[in-house]
Amino acid sequence: MCGIVGYVGKREALPILLDGIKNLEYRGYDSAGILVVDSKGKLSLAKSVGKISNLEKKITNQNFSGSWGIVHSRWATHGGVTEANAHPHCDCSKNIWLVHNGIIENFQELKEALLKRGHHFRSQTDTEVIAHLIEEIKKEKGLSLKEAVPLALKKIQGTYGLVILDRREPHLLVAARNFSPLLIGVGNQENIVASDVAAILSHTRKVVYLNDREYALITPQDFEIFNLDSQPISWRVQEIDWDLKAAKKEGFPHFMLKEIFSQPQSLEDSLRGRLLIEEGNAKLGGLERIKETLRKINRLYLVGCGTAYFAAKVGEYMLEEYAQIPTKAEIGSEFRYKKPVFLKGDALVAISQSGETADTLAAVREAKEKGVLTLGIVNVVGSSIARQTDAGVYQHIGPEISVASTKAFTSQIAILALLTLFLGRQRNLSLVMGKRIAQELSKIPSLVKKVLSQADLIKNLANKYAGYKNFLFLGRKYNFPVACEGALKLKEISYVHAEGIGSGEMKHGTIAMIDKNFPSIVLAFQDSVYEKNLSNIQEIKARQGKVIALATQGDKKIKKIADDVIYLPKTLEMLMPILAVIPLQLFAYYFAVLKGLDVDHPRNLAKSVTVE
Ligand code: F6R
């Protein structure tokens, strides 16, 4: 979604703003704009459609001097992708300027009222209304920017991460947040405000997160945070320990490929210090405090969106089989609206790489309001879900830059396996089985390495199948969600139609699609559902469908019936999804590269979906 950076300090703002917004490019956007103000209040403004590089071209040879400014990358919601709709937006007098991430739900009525008061609008966005509203309040009541902003915010319904300046009030940025992420990067004689920590890491690692319905007054020397009643709020500086290298491609052509190949390491990082092999258990520091409450859980909801939902679905199977807790994976955007009936002993686990996904966050809030214990499996430290859940487990995999999620998925499954161990051992999971799971989990990073060593084979398969326009992904039990994830990966970066279903469902309709032009990728490992998957392959072959099978190392039988086979090492059935998804990630990647597509920036997608 939209990216925001604001700078106020003693250095030239332009390079800092551009560097910051470029580091947010991975989030997905369609246009951008920048405003720099000098000490006399002179404005330098540029906007462009498309890449940040277009914006940079516009700025070349222009004098953008000043140590105070804002920049924005827009992901269109209200109004087309045009320069006029790109942020920053301003009031009638061109004194008040702002950038916004979120949606102002009551913008239409506010706009109509402001039009009646003589305001003149230049864009079709919901955002512009905020600038005029502040102008109106300032004028009507004779207020300064810092006095007018909270009054304006009280009139706004919707979500916002906002950074506002008034060129008549030098070196002051007002930042405000409601549901859209915003943080202050604390510097020396300078401060940076941004929607994502990636924008500030090259300048500072000290971060203060704003909470919902708070605003901050930010100057080079200082910042203060208030609630909307203008009462001061105390804050805490957090240190971000992400390695800056993680935000560079380091020789890989795309972030997606780099992140696929980083999975042995990211899995090590997620598991580090958390496996108690001899005790057949897991040590999850973030849950220690509520250990006794967890013992009493009777039912679990695992909530996520997209890839995180598929990880939740794997978790559902694990937790039911080994911890014997009734568990239900839920899609964030559905959960909130289906009016869930909570019972005593329920807990909700929100699974989210970014920790900012609006639908998942809404599910957390719904559960909290009903007094349900909420937990998070989150990657981004200090993100909204991390802060708003009662307890949780961090993924520790560093930033995931590629829009298509890969390393976050495998890490989420690994953490769900740890959670299964922990909750299982609190219940009836035997020491022997606990040890087995812990041992197999500890071997997972090296098994992932083995799978990755087959990248060339998978590249060749992508080549062989590049002409097909439809794919069916099939899997059963633990590998059903992996089939869905494989299809999602192919769709989102290759724009090829793909469907993931439980193999057993094929006969109930989808098999009608199968012919020689509709290949299937079948996850058919030697596990508890092996024979059933073999039957499904036979059924496809009987209809001239091509089959790529993912199979267990050494399985000769499958070679005779499938057209192509990718062999994977053996592990516990519940952990197989971690290995099984890797060839599917690589297949989607190579497929998209062959089509010449922009793998890291798939069309219409944003990395962190902060609007509903
Ligand atoms: C797909 C993808 C998305 C995300 C989903 C949830 O590759 O990246 O489906 O998994 O938007 O995002 P998080 O995990 O940040 O809540």
XYZ file of C-alpha atoms and ligand atoms in Angstrom:
628
model
C 0.000 0.000 0.000
C 1.059 3.639 0.066
C 4.519 4.484 1.352
C 5.229 7.590 3.420
C 8.430 9.301 4.485
C 8.835 12.704 6.126
C 12.093 14.373 7.159
C 12.916 17.301 9.377
C 16.497 18.044 10.402
C 19.687 19.792 9.449
C 20.592 17.826 6.328
C 19.219 18.259 2.805
C 15.873 16.452 2.804
C 15.808 15.390 -0.869
C 18.295 12.460 -0.835
C 16.949 11.177 2.476
C 13.356 11.248 1.244
C 14.228 9.606 -2.074
C 16.335 6.929 -0.431
C 13.545 6.261 2.055
C 10.773 5.982 -0.507
C 12.915 3.766 -2.751
C 13.301 1.392 0.163
C 9.511 1.166 0.248
C 9.176 0.405 -3.464
C 8.759 -3.274 -2.662
C 5.377 -2.523 -1.099
C 3.850 -1.835 -4.516
C 2.632 1.543 -5.817
C 1.540 3.234 -9.010
C 2.614 6.887 -8.682
C 4.675 9.089 -6.418
C 5.208 12.656 -5.278
C 7.653 14.690 -3.216
C 7.673 18.102 -1.537
C 10.714 19.832 -0.060
C 10.491 23.149 1.793
C 13.391 25.509 2.485
C 13.824 27.715 5.541
C 12.029 30.609 3.841
C 8.989 28.451 3.070
C 9.810 28.048 -0.637
C 8.254 24.873 -1.986
C 9.745 22.410 -4.469
C 7.192 19.881 -5.685
C 7.239 17.000 -8.173
C 4.788 14.224 -8.944
C 4.855 11.428 -11.462
C 2.975 8.348 -12.530
C 4.832 5.016 -12.497
C 8.178 4.249 -10.942
C 10.111 6.407 -8.472
C 12.763 6.626 -11.201
C 10.262 8.735 -13.198
C 10.001 11.080 -10.242
C 13.784 11.263 -9.993
C 14.030 12.175 -13.679
C 11.640 15.050 -13.101
C 13.711 16.357 -10.225
C 17.049 16.207 -12.058
C 18.347 19.714 -12.739
C 15.824 21.257 -10.372
C 16.807 22.992 -7.172
C 15.082 20.963 -4.474
C 16.901 22.490 -1.543
C 15.529 22.439 1.986
C 15.795 20.338 5.113
C 12.109 19.655 5.606
C 9.833 17.586 3.400
C 7.522 14.698 2.650
C 7.356 12.004 -0.001
C 4.731 9.430 -0.890
C 4.243 6.405 -3.123
C 0.573 5.914 -3.929
C -1.455 2.748 -4.432
C -4.666 4.114 -5.897
C -7.950 3.651 -4.037
C -10.003 6.811 -4.754
C -9.333 8.402 -8.135
C -7.285 7.079 -11.073
C -3.528 6.811 -11.368
C -2.723 10.388 -12.395
C -0.297 13.100 -11.340
C -3.183 15.152 -10.028
C -4.170 12.339 -7.698
C -0.596 11.636 -6.555
C 0.269 12.972 -3.100
C 1.264 15.366 -1.512
C -2.086 17.170 -1.532
C -2.662 20.708 -0.331
C -5.316 23.169 0.829
C -6.627 26.081 -1.298
C -3.826 28.414 -0.231
C -1.062 25.843 -0.968
C 0.292 26.288 2.539
C -0.805 23.024 4.149
C 0.582 19.866 2.527
C 0.136 16.268 3.445
C 0.671 12.645 2.505
C -1.731 9.879 3.532
C -2.041 6.119 3.641
C -5.519 4.762 4.341
C -9.092 5.539 3.387
C -11.235 8.433 4.606
C -14.674 6.864 4.704
C -16.678 10.075 5.201
C -14.726 12.085 2.627
C -17.758 12.630 0.397
C -19.805 14.414 3.029
C -16.791 16.387 4.279
C -15.994 17.396 0.698
C -19.539 18.557 0.003
C -19.517 20.705 3.149
C -16.127 22.172 2.239
C -17.217 22.878 -1.341
C -20.138 24.824 0.064
C -17.657 26.834 2.128
C -15.864 27.778 -1.103
C -12.984 25.281 -1.070
C -11.462 24.381 -4.387
C -10.358 20.763 -4.972
C -7.644 19.720 -7.404
C -7.854 15.895 -7.190
C -10.376 13.098 -6.974
C -8.796 11.635 -3.851
C -10.306 11.153 -0.436
C -7.024 12.478 0.997
C -7.300 16.052 -0.249
C -10.292 16.655 1.965
C -8.017 16.511 5.039
C -5.886 19.444 3.870
C -8.985 21.592 3.279
C -10.528 20.530 6.569
C -7.417 21.635 8.461
C -7.389 24.897 6.488
C -11.026 25.506 7.365
C -10.518 24.823 11.085
C -7.369 26.969 11.208
C -9.111 29.872 9.521
C -12.350 29.626 11.445
C -10.733 29.423 14.861
C -7.436 31.196 14.246
C -5.431 28.118 15.240
C -1.921 26.884 14.544
C -1.313 23.626 12.658
C -0.722 21.654 15.828
C -3.970 22.922 17.319
C -6.038 22.369 14.191
C -4.881 18.826 13.339
C -6.466 16.974 16.312
C -9.744 18.831 15.743
C -9.704 17.810 12.090
C -8.848 14.223 12.954
C -11.850 14.004 15.234
C -14.080 14.790 12.258
C -12.522 12.106 10.084
C -13.853 8.561 9.900
C -11.573 5.954 8.422
C -7.970 4.926 8.470
C -4.909 7.086 8.197
C -1.178 7.317 8.439
C -0.636 11.026 7.833
C 2.265 13.450 7.691
C 1.330 17.117 7.474
C 3.257 20.362 7.237
C 2.376 24.035 6.920
C 5.005 26.054 5.116
C 4.298 29.043 7.391
C 5.345 27.014 10.453
C 8.940 26.001 9.676
C 10.442 22.681 10.670
C 7.354 21.114 12.116
C 5.889 17.832 10.897
C 2.617 16.620 12.338
C 2.178 12.857 12.000
C -1.000 10.992 12.870
C -2.128 7.409 12.808
C -5.328 5.407 12.840
C -5.049 1.787 11.619
C -2.272 2.601 9.091
C 1.288 2.057 10.287
C 3.464 5.034 11.172
C 6.687 5.329 13.118
C 9.255 7.919 14.063
C 12.922 7.178 13.369
C 14.787 9.023 16.104
C 17.956 10.739 14.928
C 20.503 13.220 16.162
C 19.180 16.731 15.486
C 16.843 15.182 12.942
C 13.789 12.940 12.876
C 12.272 10.831 10.142
C 8.696 9.670 10.079
C 7.748 6.718 7.897
C 5.142 4.080 7.236
C 7.696 1.261 7.314
C 10.950 0.734 9.146
C 12.754 -0.070 5.858
C 12.614 3.657 5.007
C 14.705 4.764 7.974
C 17.170 1.949 8.626
C 20.088 3.594 6.829
C 19.799 6.578 9.190
C 18.733 5.219 12.550
C 17.685 2.012 14.262
C 15.856 3.798 17.060
C 12.136 3.716 16.447
C 8.998 4.910 18.216
C 5.698 3.489 16.944
C 2.566 5.599 16.994
C -0.647 3.949 18.176
C -4.112 4.404 16.749
C -5.703 7.803 17.273
C -2.451 9.428 18.272
C -0.571 12.270 16.666
C 3.012 13.481 16.999
C 4.619 16.901 16.734
C 8.024 16.376 15.225
C 10.848 18.917 15.001
C 14.574 18.361 14.326
C 15.394 18.341 18.034
C 12.394 16.671 19.533
C 9.046 14.987 19.223
C 5.983 14.690 21.411
C 3.035 12.302 21.098
C -0.569 13.092 22.061
C -3.964 11.462 21.948
C -6.737 13.226 20.037
C -7.697 15.103 23.217
C -4.173 16.542 23.109
C -3.074 14.782 26.269
C 0.589 13.725 26.134
C 1.281 10.023 25.654
C 4.388 8.319 26.968
C 6.379 6.373 24.418
C 9.149 3.804 24.243
C 12.109 3.714 21.879
C 12.622 0.295 20.269
C 15.895 -0.817 18.679
C 15.522 -2.511 15.298
C 18.118 -5.241 14.803
C 17.498 -6.021 11.128
C 20.570 -6.506 9.040
C 20.727 -3.864 6.307
C 22.052 -6.529 3.926
C 18.578 -8.080 4.033
C 17.230 -5.129 2.082
C 19.755 -5.596 -0.782
C 19.606 -8.167 -3.569
C 23.213 -9.289 -2.971
C 23.789 -10.610 -6.469
C 20.391 -12.234 -6.968
C 18.384 -10.915 -9.923
C 15.277 -10.540 -7.779
C 14.403 -10.299 -4.099
C 12.026 -13.205 -4.553
C 14.821 -15.549 -5.637
C 17.079 -14.274 -2.879
C 14.375 -14.903 -0.304
C 13.604 -18.380 -1.658
C 17.285 -19.253 -1.348
C 17.557 -17.691 2.107
C 15.098 -20.206 3.582
C 17.659 -22.544 5.158
C 18.887 -19.487 7.076
C 15.496 -17.934 7.800
C 14.256 -21.270 9.151
C 17.373 -21.538 11.343
C 16.613 -18.037 12.595
C 12.985 -18.857 13.400
C 13.958 -22.039 15.237
C 17.079 -20.767 17.018
C 16.998 -21.413 20.773
C 13.421 -22.642 20.617
C 13.855 -26.402 20.265
C 14.268 -28.520 23.394
C 15.041 -31.813 21.708
C 15.689 -33.872 24.850
C 12.523 -32.640 26.477
C 10.563 -33.111 23.250
C 9.312 -29.579 23.647
C 9.627 -25.993 22.435
C 10.681 -22.898 24.338
C 8.737 -19.848 23.237
C 9.866 -16.862 25.300
C 6.958 -14.702 24.211
C 4.447 -17.197 25.616
C 6.210 -17.940 28.902
C 4.218 -15.320 30.802
C 0.869 -16.816 29.829
C 1.910 -20.475 30.004
C -0.731 -21.406 32.536
C -3.504 -19.672 30.592
C -2.464 -21.607 27.490
C -2.902 -24.865 29.366
C -6.603 -24.057 29.646
C -7.267 -23.291 25.978
C -10.123 -25.388 24.577
C -10.267 -24.064 21.032
C -8.015 -22.130 18.674
C -8.684 -19.828 15.747
C -5.717 -19.285 13.426
C -6.313 -16.164 11.353
C -4.380 -14.899 8.339
C -4.778 -13.638 4.776
C -3.394 -15.021 1.508
C -0.201 -16.950 2.092
C -0.458 -16.499 5.859
C -3.909 -18.101 5.735
C -2.469 -21.153 3.988
C 0.156 -21.385 6.738
C -2.708 -21.195 9.249
C -4.418 -24.078 7.457
C -1.278 -26.224 7.844
C -1.269 -25.210 11.532
C -4.881 -26.316 11.897
C -3.965 -29.841 10.845
C -0.885 -29.921 13.114
C -2.635 -28.623 16.202
C -5.565 -30.978 15.853
C -3.414 -34.036 15.163
C -0.704 -33.521 17.760
C -1.965 -31.067 20.382
C -5.548 -32.309 20.057
C -6.969 -28.833 20.370
C -9.991 -28.156 18.150
C -8.557 -25.614 15.707
C -9.962 -23.636 12.833
C -8.005 -21.653 10.261
C -9.891 -18.528 9.237
C -9.465 -15.920 6.495
C -9.054 -12.505 8.123
C -11.488 -10.699 5.829
C -14.238 -13.259 6.521
C -13.725 -13.776 10.213
C -14.727 -10.339 11.333
C -17.963 -10.289 9.354
C -19.201 -13.783 10.031
C -19.974 -12.881 13.641
C -17.931 -15.648 15.263
C -19.355 -17.223 18.382
C -16.626 -17.257 20.999
C -16.643 -19.682 23.901
C -14.792 -19.768 27.190
C -11.298 -21.111 26.614
C -11.026 -19.783 23.045
C -7.836 -18.158 21.797
C -7.023 -16.502 18.493
C -3.612 -16.621 16.808
C -3.061 -13.918 14.182
C -0.472 -14.907 11.571
C 1.035 -12.032 9.637
C 4.460 -11.311 8.177
C 3.948 -7.547 8.131
C 1.860 -7.391 11.287
C -0.139 -4.666 9.549
C -2.692 -6.545 7.419
C -5.935 -4.692 8.082
C -8.202 -7.741 7.895
C -6.072 -9.798 10.263
C -5.781 -6.871 12.650
C -9.559 -6.446 12.560
C -9.955 -10.102 13.609
C -7.610 -9.470 16.547
C -9.698 -6.490 17.602
C -12.923 -8.435 17.270
C -11.541 -11.177 19.521
C -10.114 -8.708 22.043
C -13.426 -6.909 22.311
C -15.049 -10.217 23.207
C -12.407 -10.899 25.862
C -10.672 -13.674 23.882
C -6.941 -14.275 24.402
C -5.048 -13.113 21.306
C -1.611 -14.275 20.172
C 0.514 -13.251 17.208
C 2.930 -15.007 14.886
C 4.462 -11.929 13.343
C 7.692 -10.973 11.606
C 7.824 -7.183 11.913
C 8.809 -6.237 15.443
C 6.638 -3.525 16.939
C 4.011 -3.806 14.173
C 0.329 -3.276 14.967
C -0.537 -6.950 15.401
C 2.583 -7.518 17.495
C 1.572 -4.689 19.795
C -2.110 -5.386 19.982
C -2.043 -9.115 20.722
C -1.668 -10.309 24.313
C 1.465 -12.330 23.565
C 3.215 -13.888 20.616
C 6.143 -15.368 18.780
C 8.311 -13.361 16.409
C 9.491 -14.966 13.173
C 12.966 -13.341 13.210
C 13.487 -13.705 9.448
C 14.508 -10.117 8.651
C 12.540 -8.029 6.169
C 10.666 -9.841 3.424
C 10.979 -7.489 0.461
C 9.468 -9.446 -2.421
C 5.737 -8.877 -2.709
C 5.260 -12.614 -3.189
C 5.721 -14.126 0.233
C 8.093 -17.105 0.441
C 10.374 -17.215 3.482
C 7.577 -15.903 5.714
C 5.390 -18.897 4.787
C 7.947 -21.566 5.691
C 8.852 -19.735 8.892
C 5.173 -19.455 9.904
C 4.776 -23.208 9.457
C 7.921 -23.863 11.502
C 6.591 -21.654 14.296
C 3.206 -23.358 14.158
C 5.060 -26.644 14.574
C 6.817 -25.207 17.650
C 3.460 -24.058 18.991
C 2.033 -27.535 18.362
C 4.919 -29.047 20.323
C 4.489 -26.599 23.184
C 0.698 -26.908 23.463
C 0.839 -30.644 22.733
C 3.301 -31.291 25.562
C 1.048 -29.322 27.908
C -1.588 -31.885 26.991
C -1.231 -35.502 25.837
C 1.640 -35.422 23.335
C 4.104 -38.104 24.443
C 7.763 -37.428 25.124
C 8.692 -39.856 22.352
C 6.549 -38.092 19.756
C 7.620 -34.671 21.055
C 11.275 -35.656 20.615
C 10.589 -36.965 17.136
C 8.937 -33.709 16.045
C 11.714 -31.617 17.618
C 14.436 -33.712 15.959
C 12.802 -33.560 12.546
C 12.264 -29.817 12.888
C 15.933 -29.314 13.688
C 16.851 -31.046 10.400
C 14.482 -28.958 8.286
C 16.937 -26.160 7.306
C 19.420 -28.659 5.845
C 16.636 -30.540 4.020
C 15.470 -27.237 2.511
C 19.022 -26.746 1.245
C 18.795 -30.124 -0.534
C 15.512 -29.150 -2.176
C 17.022 -25.866 -3.347
C 19.882 -27.743 -4.995
C 17.304 -28.896 -7.576
C 16.627 -25.348 -8.768
C 17.946 -26.098 -12.278
C 15.636 -29.062 -12.695
C 12.682 -26.882 -11.699
C 13.823 -24.144 -14.065
C 13.809 -26.698 -16.900
C 10.305 -27.783 -15.959
C 9.136 -24.168 -15.982
C 10.604 -23.963 -19.480
C 8.880 -27.136 -20.584
C 5.483 -26.022 -19.299
C 5.807 -22.322 -20.128
C 3.264 -22.520 -22.962
C 0.361 -23.633 -20.763
C -2.235 -21.143 -19.612
C -3.927 -23.112 -16.823
C -2.600 -25.227 -13.975
C -4.236 -27.345 -11.309
C -2.390 -27.833 -7.996
C -3.466 -30.835 -5.950
C -2.606 -31.955 -2.441
C -4.246 -33.711 0.487
C -4.199 -33.207 4.232
C -1.089 -31.166 5.162
C -0.343 -30.573 1.501
C -3.764 -29.273 0.540
C -2.884 -25.737 1.733
C 0.508 -26.092 0.019
C -1.272 -26.799 -3.279
C -3.304 -23.615 -2.732
C -0.130 -21.663 -1.955
C 1.579 -23.034 -5.098
C -1.352 -21.849 -7.210
C -1.350 -18.438 -5.505
C 2.375 -17.987 -6.211
C 1.924 -18.785 -9.895
C -1.094 -16.485 -10.234
C 0.372 -13.509 -8.480
C 3.686 -13.286 -10.266
C 2.983 -14.994 -13.629
C -0.634 -13.912 -14.154
C -1.372 -17.474 -15.214
C -4.614 -19.056 -14.115
C -3.976 -21.642 -11.439
C -6.212 -23.367 -8.971
C -5.243 -25.188 -5.805
C -7.642 -27.752 -4.378
C -7.686 -30.739 -2.079
C -7.025 -33.750 -4.350
C -10.163 -35.469 -3.123
C -12.276 -32.562 -4.329
C -11.175 -33.005 -7.930
C -13.826 -35.591 -8.703
C -16.504 -33.282 -7.373
C -16.221 -30.852 -10.261
C -12.770 -29.627 -11.246
C -11.855 -32.777 -13.155
C -14.153 -31.514 -15.900
C -11.418 -29.007 -16.790
C -8.727 -31.616 -17.331
C -7.485 -32.289 -20.853
C -4.119 -32.318 -22.580
C -3.855 -28.537 -22.253
C -4.475 -28.376 -18.515
C -1.491 -29.745 -16.555
C -1.632 -30.653 -12.877
C 1.021 -30.397 -10.206
C 0.318 -33.111 -7.664
C 1.893 -33.303 -4.199
C 2.006 -37.064 -3.775
C 4.446 -38.026 -1.033
C 4.692 -41.434 0.646
C 2.529 -40.449 3.596
C -0.847 -41.359 5.059
C -2.664 -40.256 1.897
C -0.185 -41.553 -0.690
C -2.407 -44.181 -2.310
C -5.264 -41.707 -2.654
C -3.008 -39.228 -4.431
C -1.768 -41.965 -6.788
C -5.384 -42.669 -7.741
C -5.888 -38.978 -8.481
C -2.855 -38.993 -10.773
C -4.284 -42.014 -12.609
C -7.573 -40.193 -13.039
C -5.814 -37.200 -14.574
C -3.713 -39.364 -16.857
C -6.845 -41.197 -18.023
C -8.042 -37.833 -19.349
C -4.786 -37.012 -21.147
C -3.807 -34.483 -18.497
C -0.089 -33.885 -17.929
C 1.197 -34.431 -14.380
C 4.194 -33.013 -12.577
C 4.443 -34.981 -9.335
C 6.252 -33.940 -6.194
C 7.278 -37.231 -4.650
C 9.321 -38.831 -1.906
C 12.949 -39.578 -2.745
C 13.235 -43.144 -4.059
C 9.586 -43.554 -5.113
C 9.879 -45.543 -8.347
C 6.176 -46.204 -8.698
C 5.279 -42.593 -9.314
C 7.852 -42.215 -12.064
C 5.877 -44.685 -14.145
C 2.674 -42.688 -14.110
C 3.649 -39.001 -13.868
C 5.117 -37.073 -16.797
C 7.695 -35.383 -14.613
C 8.776 -35.927 -11.022
C 10.518 -33.693 -8.515
C 11.893 -35.774 -5.664
C 12.044 -34.401 -2.146
C 13.715 -35.786 0.974
C 11.567 -37.471 3.580
C 10.492 -35.830 6.813
C 7.500 -36.037 9.151
C 4.218 -35.626 7.298
C 3.346 -32.513 9.311
C 6.611 -30.815 8.283
C 6.463 -31.803 4.620
C 4.724 -28.523 3.628
C 7.960 -26.654 4.383
C 9.841 -28.747 1.832
C 6.974 -29.155 -0.613
C 6.390 -25.445 -1.134
C 9.983 -24.735 -2.236
C 9.708 -26.289 -5.746
C 6.382 -24.503 -6.184
C 7.946 -21.151 -5.255
C 10.782 -21.805 -7.713
C 8.414 -22.969 -10.448
C 6.354 -19.771 -10.153
C 9.522 -17.666 -10.082
C 11.114 -19.185 -13.187
C 7.768 -19.168 -14.995
C 7.388 -15.416 -14.406
C 10.993 -14.706 -15.405
C 10.463 -16.605 -18.671
C 7.473 -14.402 -19.372
C 9.673 -11.344 -18.779
C 7.567 -10.117 -15.866
C 8.560 -7.817 -13.035
C 8.721 -10.557 -10.396
C 9.313 -8.327 -7.401
C 6.562 -5.879 -8.318
C 3.606 -7.868 -9.624
C 0.849 -5.753 -11.112
C -1.999 -4.580 -8.864
C -0.396 -5.986 -5.709
C 0.983 -4.350 -2.593
C 3.243 -5.926 -0.024
C 1.341 -4.911 3.021
C -2.428 -4.674 2.652
C -3.318 -2.001 5.157
C -6.801 -1.284 3.834
C -9.772 -3.648 3.908
C 1.178 -13.631 -1.256
C 1.244 -12.645 -0.203
C -0.014 -12.276 0.496
C 0.248 -12.096 1.998
C -1.012 -11.541 2.673
C -0.837 -11.423 4.182
O 2.445 -13.912 -1.757
O 2.272 -12.115 0.098
O -1.021 -13.198 0.258
O 0.616 -13.325 2.543
O -1.301 -10.277 2.145
O 0.232 -10.616 4.512
P 0.818 -10.575 5.969
O 1.479 -11.876 6.216
O 1.770 -9.427 5.983
O -0.345 -10.381 6.900
